């Protein structure tokens, strides 16, 4: 049985294609939905929807901001009222709005319909930050909003971690950002956590390439060979290597590509490399010394290797 443990104060990223289960996992962690099997533990206690041990301590910011039909002030103060606090909320609401870059005097009395997409998402986040949560779950928090709002949301989330020790779980397609800020990035596919050593996903359709080979022919004429797929909808998980990482390995096949991006992975000190092969992007991690030895930079041609016999079907 798969098990996921999130340490206090950790920043964990969730990566995977649409439909891989990122949003569902966030709803389970946010005790919005009950798991069909297994359980969610918080501080050692089994919790579910409306559990007293976790309510108001775990909060989820969905991709689409959900605001009530009332003023910004009342949206931000709503959770505090539900928590049973009796004192005036002006100070808490003001601090929460400032955390997301919204001036209290300008926005507090503004109605929900008079907000841009980025402002609405920031108000939704402010409503959660007003609770000073122990766990903050973010579902594509910067998708489809302007760059300034996206940066303010990122800053506010990380300030919560630094100020209160809040644990952050972030689902995003922004892989460079996740690799830069997260202590760990989990790759999901079809509701399951993937082996970190096989973080590249190849989707069909699969072709008979002749000479007993099955796989995929790329637009530039290169071929990726795979074992025979178990069914037509199967996806192949594969790992790629740079030259020098393959000494002594047997049965390796070759692909030629271009370096797309280099991103430092903060948690490990390694560099995350994206390489374009034909029309596909492959990812791998290397030590900083290898970057210098190979003189890697965006646009440089590189040769990568893979072992078809180590591919995993899902």
mmCIF file of N, CA and C in Angstrom, residues 122-253:
data_model
loop_
_atom_site.group_PDB
_atom_site.id
_atom_site.type_symbol
_atom_site.label_atom_id
_atom_site.label_comp_id
_atom_site.label_asym_id
_atom_site.label_seq_id
_atom_site.Cartn_x
_atom_site.Cartn_y
_atom_site.Cartn_z
ATOM 1 N N UNK A 122 -6.157 36.192 -4.921
ATOM 2 C CA UNK A 122 -5.437 36.716 -3.759
ATOM 3 C C UNK A 122 -6.359 36.908 -2.566
ATOM 4 N N UNK A 123 -7.595 37.328 -2.798
ATOM 5 C CA UNK A 123 -8.569 37.429 -1.699
ATOM 6 C C UNK A 123 -8.864 36.047 -1.124
ATOM 7 N N UNK A 124 -9.019 35.060 -2.021
ATOM 8 C CA UNK A 124 -9.269 33.694 -1.557
ATOM 9 C C UNK A 124 -8.106 33.189 -0.704
ATOM 10 N N UNK A 125 -6.885 33.515 -1.099
ATOM 11 C CA UNK A 125 -5.729 33.116 -0.303
ATOM 12 C C UNK A 125 -5.693 33.875 1.018
ATOM 13 N N UNK A 126 -6.011 35.161 0.996
ATOM 14 C CA UNK A 126 -6.033 35.947 2.228
ATOM 15 C C UNK A 126 -7.011 35.356 3.241
ATOM 16 N N UNK A 127 -8.161 34.870 2.762
ATOM 17 C CA UNK A 127 -9.144 34.266 3.664
ATOM 18 C C UNK A 127 -8.563 33.047 4.369
ATOM 19 N N UNK A 128 -7.680 32.330 3.701
ATOM 20 C CA UNK A 128 -7.056 31.158 4.312
ATOM 21 C C UNK A 128 -5.893 31.566 5.227
ATOM 22 N N UNK A 129 -5.141 32.573 4.811
ATOM 23 C CA UNK A 129 -4.031 33.017 5.641
ATOM 24 C C UNK A 129 -4.509 33.679 6.931
ATOM 25 N N UNK A 130 -5.705 34.238 6.923
ATOM 26 C CA UNK A 130 -6.247 34.840 8.149
ATOM 27 C C UNK A 130 -6.350 33.817 9.274
ATOM 28 N N UNK A 131 -6.468 32.536 8.910
ATOM 29 C CA UNK A 131 -6.573 31.460 9.908
ATOM 30 C C UNK A 131 -5.210 31.004 10.413
ATOM 31 N N UNK A 132 -4.129 31.518 9.825
ATOM 32 C CA UNK A 132 -2.773 31.083 10.160
ATOM 33 C C UNK A 132 -2.702 29.550 10.186
ATOM 34 N N UNK A 133 -2.958 28.908 9.048
ATOM 35 C CA UNK A 133 -3.094 27.441 9.010
ATOM 36 C C UNK A 133 -1.767 26.737 9.247
ATOM 37 N N UNK A 134 -1.861 25.507 9.721
ATOM 38 C CA UNK A 134 -0.681 24.654 9.895
ATOM 39 C C UNK A 134 -0.322 23.948 8.597
ATOM 40 N N UNK A 135 -1.330 23.751 7.732
ATOM 41 C CA UNK A 135 -1.117 23.114 6.429
ATOM 42 C C UNK A 135 -1.854 23.935 5.384
ATOM 43 N N UNK A 136 -1.154 24.348 4.333
ATOM 44 C CA UNK A 136 -1.757 25.106 3.243
ATOM 45 C C UNK A 136 -1.579 24.323 1.952
ATOM 46 N N UNK A 137 -2.685 23.977 1.318
ATOM 47 C CA UNK A 137 -2.701 23.187 0.094
ATOM 48 C C UNK A 137 -3.059 24.106 -1.066
ATOM 49 N N UNK A 138 -2.249 24.084 -2.113
ATOM 50 C CA UNK A 138 -2.417 25.008 -3.237
ATOM 51 C C UNK A 138 -2.577 24.223 -4.529
ATOM 52 N N UNK A 139 -3.712 24.394 -5.193
ATOM 53 C CA UNK A 139 -3.995 23.679 -6.434
ATOM 54 C C UNK A 139 -3.840 24.635 -7.609
ATOM 55 N N UNK A 140 -2.734 24.500 -8.343
ATOM 56 C CA UNK A 140 -2.425 25.380 -9.479
ATOM 57 C C UNK A 140 -2.650 26.844 -9.088
ATOM 58 N N UNK A 141 -1.962 27.326 -8.050
ATOM 59 C CA UNK A 141 -2.271 28.659 -7.517
ATOM 60 C C UNK A 141 -1.954 29.812 -8.451
ATOM 61 N N UNK A 142 -1.085 29.587 -9.440
ATOM 62 C CA UNK A 142 -0.687 30.684 -10.322
ATOM 63 C C UNK A 142 -1.165 30.493 -11.756
ATOM 64 N N UNK A 143 -2.027 29.526 -11.991
ATOM 65 C CA UNK A 143 -2.522 29.275 -13.350
ATOM 66 C C UNK A 143 -3.534 30.349 -13.745
ATOM 67 N N UNK A 144 -3.423 30.827 -14.961
ATOM 68 C CA UNK A 144 -4.418 31.715 -15.578
ATOM 69 C C UNK A 144 -4.571 33.044 -14.841
ATOM 70 N N UNK A 145 -3.525 33.524 -14.150
ATOM 71 C CA UNK A 145 -3.578 34.849 -13.550
ATOM 72 C C UNK A 145 -2.342 35.631 -13.997
ATOM 73 N N UNK A 146 -2.369 36.930 -13.791
ATOM 74 C CA UNK A 146 -1.274 37.778 -14.251
ATOM 75 C C UNK A 146 -0.006 37.512 -13.446
ATOM 76 N N UNK A 147 1.121 37.881 -14.027
ATOM 77 C CA UNK A 147 2.406 37.585 -13.416
ATOM 78 C C UNK A 147 2.594 38.234 -12.060
ATOM 79 N N UNK A 148 2.122 39.474 -11.893
ATOM 80 C CA UNK A 148 2.284 40.159 -10.609
ATOM 81 C C UNK A 148 1.507 39.445 -9.508
ATOM 82 N N UNK A 149 0.264 39.049 -9.802
ATOM 83 C CA UNK A 149 -0.537 38.326 -8.814
ATOM 84 C C UNK A 149 0.092 36.980 -8.487
ATOM 85 N N UNK A 150 0.628 36.314 -9.516
ATOM 86 C CA UNK A 150 1.259 35.015 -9.294
ATOM 87 C C UNK A 150 2.433 35.135 -8.330
ATOM 88 N N UNK A 151 3.258 36.162 -8.504
ATOM 89 C CA UNK A 151 4.412 36.333 -7.620
ATOM 90 C C UNK A 151 3.979 36.668 -6.203
ATOM 91 N N UNK A 152 2.936 37.477 -6.052
ATOM 92 C CA UNK A 152 2.436 37.821 -4.720
ATOM 93 C C UNK A 152 1.883 36.591 -4.006
ATOM 94 N N UNK A 153 1.219 35.705 -4.748
ATOM 95 C CA UNK A 153 0.689 34.480 -4.159
ATOM 96 C C UNK A 153 1.831 33.575 -3.716
ATOM 97 N N UNK A 154 2.853 33.435 -4.555
ATOM 98 C CA UNK A 154 4.018 32.631 -4.181
ATOM 99 C C UNK A 154 4.667 33.182 -2.919
ATOM 100 N N UNK A 155 4.873 34.498 -2.882
ATOM 101 C CA UNK A 155 5.535 35.117 -1.737
ATOM 102 C C UNK A 155 4.714 34.933 -0.462
ATOM 103 N N UNK A 156 3.391 35.107 -0.568
ATOM 104 C CA UNK A 156 2.540 34.985 0.613
ATOM 105 C C UNK A 156 2.557 33.564 1.167
ATOM 106 N N UNK A 157 2.547 32.572 0.274
ATOM 107 C CA UNK A 157 2.571 31.179 0.718
ATOM 108 C C UNK A 157 3.874 30.867 1.449
ATOM 109 N N UNK A 158 5.003 31.319 0.902
ATOM 110 C CA UNK A 158 6.286 31.007 1.521
ATOM 111 C C UNK A 158 6.523 31.813 2.792
ATOM 112 N N UNK A 159 5.933 33.001 2.875
ATOM 113 C CA UNK A 159 6.002 33.751 4.122
ATOM 114 C C UNK A 159 5.238 33.032 5.228
ATOM 115 N N UNK A 160 4.132 32.373 4.883
ATOM 116 C CA UNK A 160 3.391 31.584 5.868
ATOM 117 C C UNK A 160 4.246 30.444 6.389
ATOM 118 N N UNK A 161 4.984 29.819 5.495
ATOM 119 C CA UNK A 161 5.875 28.738 5.917
ATOM 120 C C UNK A 161 6.969 29.279 6.841
ATOM 121 N N UNK A 162 7.545 30.420 6.487
ATOM 122 C CA UNK A 162 8.642 30.976 7.272
ATOM 123 C C UNK A 162 8.166 31.547 8.609
ATOM 124 N N UNK A 163 6.964 32.128 8.626
ATOM 125 C CA UNK A 163 6.474 32.784 9.839
ATOM 126 C C UNK A 163 5.833 31.818 10.822
ATOM 127 N N UNK A 164 5.039 30.868 10.309
ATOM 128 C CA UNK A 164 4.271 29.986 11.190
ATOM 129 C C UNK A 164 4.704 28.528 11.115
ATOM 130 N N UNK A 165 5.657 28.206 10.245
ATOM 131 C CA UNK A 165 6.026 26.808 10.063
ATOM 132 C C UNK A 165 4.982 26.022 9.308
ATOM 133 N N UNK A 166 4.183 26.704 8.504
ATOM 134 C CA UNK A 166 3.116 26.048 7.738
ATOM 135 C C UNK A 166 3.698 25.077 6.719
ATOM 136 N N UNK A 167 3.130 23.892 6.652
ATOM 137 C CA UNK A 167 3.490 22.934 5.610
ATOM 138 C C UNK A 167 2.767 23.316 4.326
ATOM 139 N N UNK A 168 3.486 23.298 3.204
ATOM 140 C CA UNK A 168 2.888 23.645 1.909
ATOM 141 C C UNK A 168 2.893 22.425 1.001
ATOM 142 N N UNK A 169 1.758 22.174 0.364
ATOM 143 C CA UNK A 169 1.667 21.158 -0.685
ATOM 144 C C UNK A 169 1.136 21.870 -1.927
ATOM 145 N N UNK A 170 1.926 21.855 -3.007
ATOM 146 C CA UNK A 170 1.633 22.671 -4.182
ATOM 147 C C UNK A 170 1.495 21.777 -5.404
ATOM 148 N N UNK A 171 0.336 21.788 -6.028
ATOM 149 C CA UNK A 171 0.143 21.123 -7.317
ATOM 150 C C UNK A 171 0.316 22.163 -8.409
ATOM 151 N N UNK A 172 1.217 21.894 -9.358
ATOM 152 C CA UNK A 172 1.486 22.890 -10.393
ATOM 153 C C UNK A 172 2.120 22.219 -11.607
ATOM 154 N N UNK A 173 1.873 22.828 -12.781
ATOM 155 C CA UNK A 173 2.572 22.432 -14.004
ATOM 156 C C UNK A 173 3.836 23.269 -14.213
ATOM 157 N N UNK A 174 4.099 24.189 -13.298
ATOM 158 C CA UNK A 174 5.284 25.036 -13.384
ATOM 159 C C UNK A 174 6.463 24.274 -12.787
ATOM 160 N N UNK A 175 7.049 23.359 -13.580
ATOM 161 C CA UNK A 175 8.096 22.479 -13.070
ATOM 162 C C UNK A 175 9.340 23.224 -12.604
ATOM 163 N N UNK A 176 9.819 24.247 -13.325
ATOM 164 C CA UNK A 176 10.989 24.966 -12.816
ATOM 165 C C UNK A 176 10.748 25.559 -11.432
ATOM 166 N N UNK A 177 9.571 26.105 -11.210
ATOM 167 C CA UNK A 177 9.245 26.679 -9.894
ATOM 168 C C UNK A 177 9.241 25.596 -8.822
ATOM 169 N N UNK A 178 8.586 24.470 -9.094
ATOM 170 C CA UNK A 178 8.543 23.384 -8.111
ATOM 171 C C UNK A 178 9.951 22.892 -7.781
ATOM 172 N N UNK A 179 10.772 22.695 -8.804
ATOM 173 C CA UNK A 179 12.124 22.202 -8.556
ATOM 174 C C UNK A 179 12.956 23.203 -7.763
ATOM 175 N N UNK A 180 12.649 24.473 -7.932
ATOM 176 C CA UNK A 180 13.417 25.517 -7.246
ATOM 177 C C UNK A 180 13.064 25.607 -5.772
ATOM 178 N N UNK A 181 11.767 25.469 -5.425
ATOM 179 C CA UNK A 181 11.351 25.816 -4.062
ATOM 180 C C UNK A 181 10.996 24.616 -3.183
ATOM 181 N N UNK A 182 10.733 23.461 -3.782
ATOM 182 C CA UNK A 182 10.205 22.352 -3.001
ATOM 183 C C UNK A 182 11.311 21.499 -2.378
ATOM 184 N N UNK A 183 11.025 20.976 -1.178
ATOM 185 C CA UNK A 183 11.918 20.000 -0.556
ATOM 186 C C UNK A 183 11.826 18.665 -1.277
ATOM 187 N N UNK A 184 10.668 18.384 -1.850
ATOM 188 C CA UNK A 184 10.460 17.139 -2.583
ATOM 189 C C UNK A 184 9.354 17.358 -3.599
ATOM 190 N N UNK A 185 9.478 16.730 -4.756
ATOM 191 C CA UNK A 185 8.447 16.799 -5.788
ATOM 192 C C UNK A 185 7.972 15.384 -6.079
ATOM 193 N N UNK A 186 6.671 15.150 -5.901
ATOM 194 C CA UNK A 186 6.078 13.842 -6.152
ATOM 195 C C UNK A 186 5.441 13.848 -7.531
ATOM 196 N N UNK A 187 5.725 12.824 -8.317
ATOM 197 C CA UNK A 187 5.171 12.704 -9.660
ATOM 198 C C UNK A 187 4.012 11.714 -9.615
ATOM 199 N N UNK A 188 2.835 12.179 -10.037
ATOM 200 C CA UNK A 188 1.637 11.348 -10.012
ATOM 201 C C UNK A 188 1.226 10.971 -11.431
ATOM 202 N N UNK A 189 0.655 9.789 -11.539
ATOM 203 C CA UNK A 189 0.109 9.346 -12.819
ATOM 204 C C UNK A 189 -0.983 8.315 -12.538
ATOM 205 N N UNK A 190 -2.180 8.585 -13.059
ATOM 206 C CA UNK A 190 -3.330 7.702 -12.870
ATOM 207 C C UNK A 190 -3.559 7.370 -11.395
ATOM 208 N N UNK A 191 -3.435 8.399 -10.566
ATOM 209 C CA UNK A 191 -3.741 8.239 -9.155
ATOM 210 C C UNK A 191 -2.671 7.562 -8.329
ATOM 211 N N UNK A 192 -1.492 7.336 -8.891
ATOM 212 C CA UNK A 192 -0.425 6.663 -8.155
ATOM 213 C C UNK A 192 0.849 7.495 -8.196
ATOM 214 N N UNK A 193 1.650 7.370 -7.145
ATOM 215 C CA UNK A 193 2.947 8.035 -7.128
ATOM 216 C C UNK A 193 3.932 7.235 -7.966
ATOM 217 N N UNK A 194 4.652 7.937 -8.825
ATOM 218 C CA UNK A 194 5.596 7.286 -9.718
ATOM 219 C C UNK A 194 6.937 7.085 -9.037
ATOM 220 N N UNK A 195 7.670 6.092 -9.517
ATOM 221 C CA UNK A 195 9.061 5.902 -9.127
ATOM 222 C C UNK A 195 9.858 7.123 -9.577
ATOM 223 N N UNK A 196 10.578 7.760 -8.656
ATOM 224 C CA UNK A 196 11.309 8.982 -8.995
ATOM 225 C C UNK A 196 12.396 8.745 -10.027
ATOM 226 N N UNK A 197 12.846 7.494 -10.147
ATOM 227 C CA UNK A 197 13.887 7.199 -11.128
ATOM 228 C C UNK A 197 13.319 7.101 -12.537
ATOM 229 N N UNK A 198 12.011 7.044 -12.659
ATOM 230 C CA UNK A 198 11.372 6.943 -13.979
ATOM 231 C C UNK A 198 10.359 8.067 -14.124
ATOM 232 N N UNK A 199 10.861 9.305 -14.155
ATOM 233 C CA UNK A 199 9.967 10.444 -14.090
ATOM 234 C C UNK A 199 9.508 10.941 -15.454
ATOM 235 N N UNK A 200 9.952 10.323 -16.537
ATOM 236 C CA UNK A 200 9.502 10.696 -17.875
ATOM 237 C C UNK A 200 8.374 9.773 -18.306
ATOM 238 N N UNK A 201 7.309 10.359 -18.825
ATOM 239 C CA UNK A 201 6.138 9.606 -19.247
ATOM 240 C C UNK A 201 6.025 9.667 -20.761
ATOM 241 N N UNK A 202 5.899 8.496 -21.384
ATOM 242 C CA UNK A 202 5.662 8.420 -22.822
ATOM 243 C C UNK A 202 4.259 7.882 -23.055
ATOM 244 N N UNK A 203 3.472 8.625 -23.802
ATOM 245 C CA UNK A 203 2.117 8.200 -24.127
ATOM 246 C C UNK A 203 2.081 7.626 -25.548
ATOM 247 N N UNK A 204 1.110 6.732 -25.787
ATOM 248 C CA UNK A 204 0.925 6.188 -27.117
ATOM 249 C C UNK A 204 0.373 7.248 -28.064
ATOM 250 N N UNK A 205 -0.002 6.900 -29.305
ATOM 251 C CA UNK A 205 -0.112 5.510 -29.783
ATOM 252 C C UNK A 205 1.258 4.889 -30.044
ATOM 253 N N UNK A 206 1.283 3.550 -29.926
ATOM 254 C CA UNK A 206 2.509 2.789 -30.118
ATOM 255 C C UNK A 206 2.517 2.193 -31.518
ATOM 256 N N UNK A 207 3.702 2.117 -32.098
ATOM 257 C CA UNK A 207 3.831 1.687 -33.486
ATOM 258 C C UNK A 207 4.690 0.432 -33.589
ATOM 259 N N UNK A 208 4.414 -0.356 -34.608
ATOM 260 C CA UNK A 208 5.317 -1.433 -35.001
ATOM 261 C C UNK A 208 6.388 -0.801 -35.883
ATOM 262 N N UNK A 209 7.610 -0.737 -35.379
ATOM 263 C CA UNK A 209 8.691 -0.039 -36.073
ATOM 264 C C UNK A 209 9.495 -0.954 -36.982
ATOM 265 N N UNK A 210 9.100 -2.208 -37.050
ATOM 266 C CA UNK A 210 9.836 -3.160 -37.878
ATOM 267 C C UNK A 210 11.024 -3.753 -37.154
ATOM 268 N N UNK A 211 11.519 -4.859 -37.694
ATOM 269 C CA UNK A 211 12.664 -5.569 -37.094
ATOM 270 C C UNK A 211 12.407 -5.973 -35.650
ATOM 271 N N UNK A 212 11.142 -6.234 -35.354
ATOM 272 C CA UNK A 212 10.785 -6.674 -34.010
ATOM 273 C C UNK A 212 10.717 -5.568 -32.986
ATOM 274 N N UNK A 213 10.783 -4.311 -33.417
ATOM 275 C CA UNK A 213 10.763 -3.180 -32.481
ATOM 276 C C UNK A 213 9.373 -2.564 -32.378
ATOM 277 N N UNK A 214 9.008 -2.233 -31.154
ATOM 278 C CA UNK A 214 7.775 -1.496 -30.883
ATOM 279 C C UNK A 214 8.166 -0.174 -30.233
ATOM 280 N N UNK A 215 7.392 0.882 -30.483
ATOM 281 C CA UNK A 215 7.706 2.144 -29.833
ATOM 282 C C UNK A 215 7.092 3.325 -30.530
ATOM 283 N N UNK A 216 7.905 4.372 -30.712
ATOM 284 C CA UNK A 216 7.404 5.636 -31.239
ATOM 285 C C UNK A 216 8.453 6.217 -32.196
ATOM 286 N N UNK A 217 7.984 6.643 -33.363
ATOM 287 C CA UNK A 217 8.866 7.315 -34.322
ATOM 288 C C UNK A 217 8.631 8.821 -34.201
ATOM 289 N N UNK A 218 9.696 9.580 -33.961
ATOM 290 C CA UNK A 218 9.601 11.013 -33.756
ATOM 291 C C UNK A 218 9.639 11.761 -35.079
ATOM 292 N N UNK A 219 9.163 13.025 -35.115
ATOM 293 C CA UNK A 219 9.129 13.785 -36.377
ATOM 294 C C UNK A 219 10.489 13.946 -37.035
ATOM 295 N N UNK A 220 11.583 13.928 -36.252
ATOM 296 C CA UNK A 220 12.914 14.091 -36.846
ATOM 297 C C UNK A 220 13.517 12.766 -37.312
ATOM 298 N N UNK A 221 12.708 11.686 -37.264
ATOM 299 C CA UNK A 221 13.166 10.394 -37.743
ATOM 300 C C UNK A 221 13.748 9.488 -36.673
ATOM 301 N N UNK A 222 14.029 10.003 -35.490
ATOM 302 C CA UNK A 222 14.548 9.157 -34.416
ATOM 303 C C UNK A 222 13.445 8.219 -33.922
ATOM 304 N N UNK A 223 13.866 7.091 -33.359
ATOM 305 C CA UNK A 223 12.920 6.112 -32.839
ATOM 306 C C UNK A 223 13.202 5.853 -31.369
ATOM 307 N N UNK A 224 12.127 5.736 -30.597
ATOM 308 C CA UNK A 224 12.218 5.313 -29.202
ATOM 309 C C UNK A 224 11.643 3.907 -29.124
ATOM 310 N N UNK A 225 12.459 2.951 -28.718
ATOM 311 C CA UNK A 225 12.036 1.558 -28.655
ATOM 312 C C UNK A 225 11.573 1.213 -27.243
ATOM 313 N N UNK A 226 10.475 0.496 -27.171
ATOM 314 C CA UNK A 226 9.897 0.101 -25.882
ATOM 315 C C UNK A 226 9.638 -1.401 -25.887
ATOM 316 N N UNK A 227 9.437 -1.992 -24.704
ATOM 317 C CA UNK A 227 8.892 -3.345 -24.693
ATOM 318 C C UNK A 227 7.478 -3.324 -25.273
ATOM 319 N N UNK A 228 6.946 -4.469 -25.572
ATOM 320 C CA UNK A 228 5.587 -4.534 -26.108
ATOM 321 C C UNK A 228 4.598 -4.037 -25.062
ATOM 322 N N UNK A 229 3.751 -3.032 -25.392
ATOM 323 C CA UNK A 229 2.823 -2.488 -24.395
ATOM 324 C C UNK A 229 1.763 -3.513 -24.004
ATOM 325 N N UNK A 230 1.351 -3.505 -22.735
ATOM 326 C CA UNK A 230 0.341 -4.465 -22.289
ATOM 327 C C UNK A 230 -1.043 -4.179 -22.845
ATOM 328 N N UNK A 231 -1.328 -2.910 -23.187
ATOM 329 C CA UNK A 231 -2.611 -2.555 -23.802
ATOM 330 C C UNK A 231 -2.444 -1.206 -24.493
ATOM 331 N N UNK A 232 -3.430 -0.836 -25.281
ATOM 332 C CA UNK A 232 -3.294 0.340 -26.148
ATOM 333 C C UNK A 232 -3.200 1.646 -25.371
ATOM 334 N N UNK A 233 -3.749 1.709 -24.146
ATOM 335 C CA UNK A 233 -3.743 2.938 -23.369
ATOM 336 C C UNK A 233 -2.559 3.022 -22.421
ATOM 337 N N UNK A 234 -1.649 2.059 -22.459
ATOM 338 C CA UNK A 234 -0.532 2.038 -21.517
ATOM 339 C C UNK A 234 0.405 3.222 -21.757
ATOM 340 N N UNK A 235 0.979 3.719 -20.668
ATOM 341 C CA UNK A 235 1.992 4.768 -20.736
ATOM 342 C C UNK A 235 3.302 4.194 -20.214
ATOM 343 N N UNK A 236 4.404 4.574 -20.851
ATOM 344 C CA UNK A 236 5.720 4.060 -20.473
ATOM 345 C C UNK A 236 6.448 5.075 -19.607
ATOM 346 N N UNK A 237 6.986 4.604 -18.472
ATOM 347 C CA UNK A 237 7.827 5.428 -17.608
ATOM 348 C C UNK A 237 9.283 5.078 -17.918
ATOM 349 N N UNK A 238 10.112 6.094 -18.145
ATOM 350 C CA UNK A 238 11.485 5.800 -18.522
ATOM 351 C C UNK A 238 12.450 6.809 -17.909
ATOM 352 N N UNK A 239 13.687 6.379 -17.760
ATOM 353 C CA UNK A 239 14.763 7.230 -17.284
ATOM 354 C C UNK A 239 15.773 7.407 -18.398
ATOM 355 N N UNK A 240 16.332 8.627 -18.518
ATOM 356 C CA UNK A 240 17.370 8.890 -19.504
ATOM 357 C C UNK A 240 18.651 9.293 -18.780
ATOM 358 N N UNK A 241 19.794 9.053 -19.448
ATOM 359 C CA UNK A 241 21.112 9.321 -18.880
ATOM 360 C C UNK A 241 21.910 10.187 -19.841
ATOM 361 N N UNK A 242 22.804 10.972 -19.286
ATOM 362 C CA UNK A 242 23.794 11.649 -20.106
ATOM 363 C C UNK A 242 25.014 10.749 -20.286
ATOM 364 N N UNK A 243 25.790 11.014 -21.314
ATOM 365 C CA UNK A 243 27.037 10.283 -21.502
ATOM 366 C C UNK A 243 27.932 10.487 -20.282
ATOM 367 N N UNK A 244 28.526 9.418 -19.798
ATOM 368 C CA UNK A 244 29.327 9.486 -18.586
ATOM 369 C C UNK A 244 28.612 8.906 -17.393
ATOM 370 N N UNK A 245 27.254 8.922 -17.426
ATOM 371 C CA UNK A 245 26.465 8.288 -16.366
ATOM 372 C C UNK A 245 26.193 6.831 -16.698
ATOM 373 N N UNK A 246 26.715 6.348 -17.833
ATOM 374 C CA UNK A 246 26.298 5.051 -18.359
ATOM 375 C C UNK A 246 27.430 4.041 -18.409
ATOM 376 N N UNK A 247 28.558 4.348 -17.798
ATOM 377 C CA UNK A 247 29.709 3.454 -17.903
ATOM 378 C C UNK A 247 29.376 2.082 -17.316
ATOM 379 N N UNK A 248 29.660 1.049 -18.096
ATOM 380 C CA UNK A 248 29.415 -0.314 -17.651
ATOM 381 C C UNK A 248 27.993 -0.792 -17.862
ATOM 382 N N UNK A 249 27.091 0.106 -18.279
ATOM 383 C CA UNK A 249 25.707 -0.299 -18.495
ATOM 384 C C UNK A 249 25.577 -1.036 -19.827
ATOM 385 N N UNK A 250 24.669 -2.001 -19.869
ATOM 386 C CA UNK A 250 24.457 -2.809 -21.059
ATOM 387 C C UNK A 250 23.089 -2.511 -21.659
ATOM 388 N N UNK A 251 22.998 -2.665 -22.969
ATOM 389 C CA UNK A 251 21.703 -2.578 -23.649
ATOM 390 C C UNK A 251 21.148 -1.181 -23.769
ATOM 391 N N UNK A 252 22.005 -0.162 -23.740
ATOM 392 C CA UNK A 252 21.522 1.207 -23.830
ATOM 393 C C UNK A 252 21.313 1.621 -25.282
ATOM 394 N N UNK A 253 20.313 2.461 -25.505
ATOM 395 C CA UNK A 253 20.027 3.007 -26.827
ATOM 396 C C UNK A 253 20.182 4.515 -26.779
#
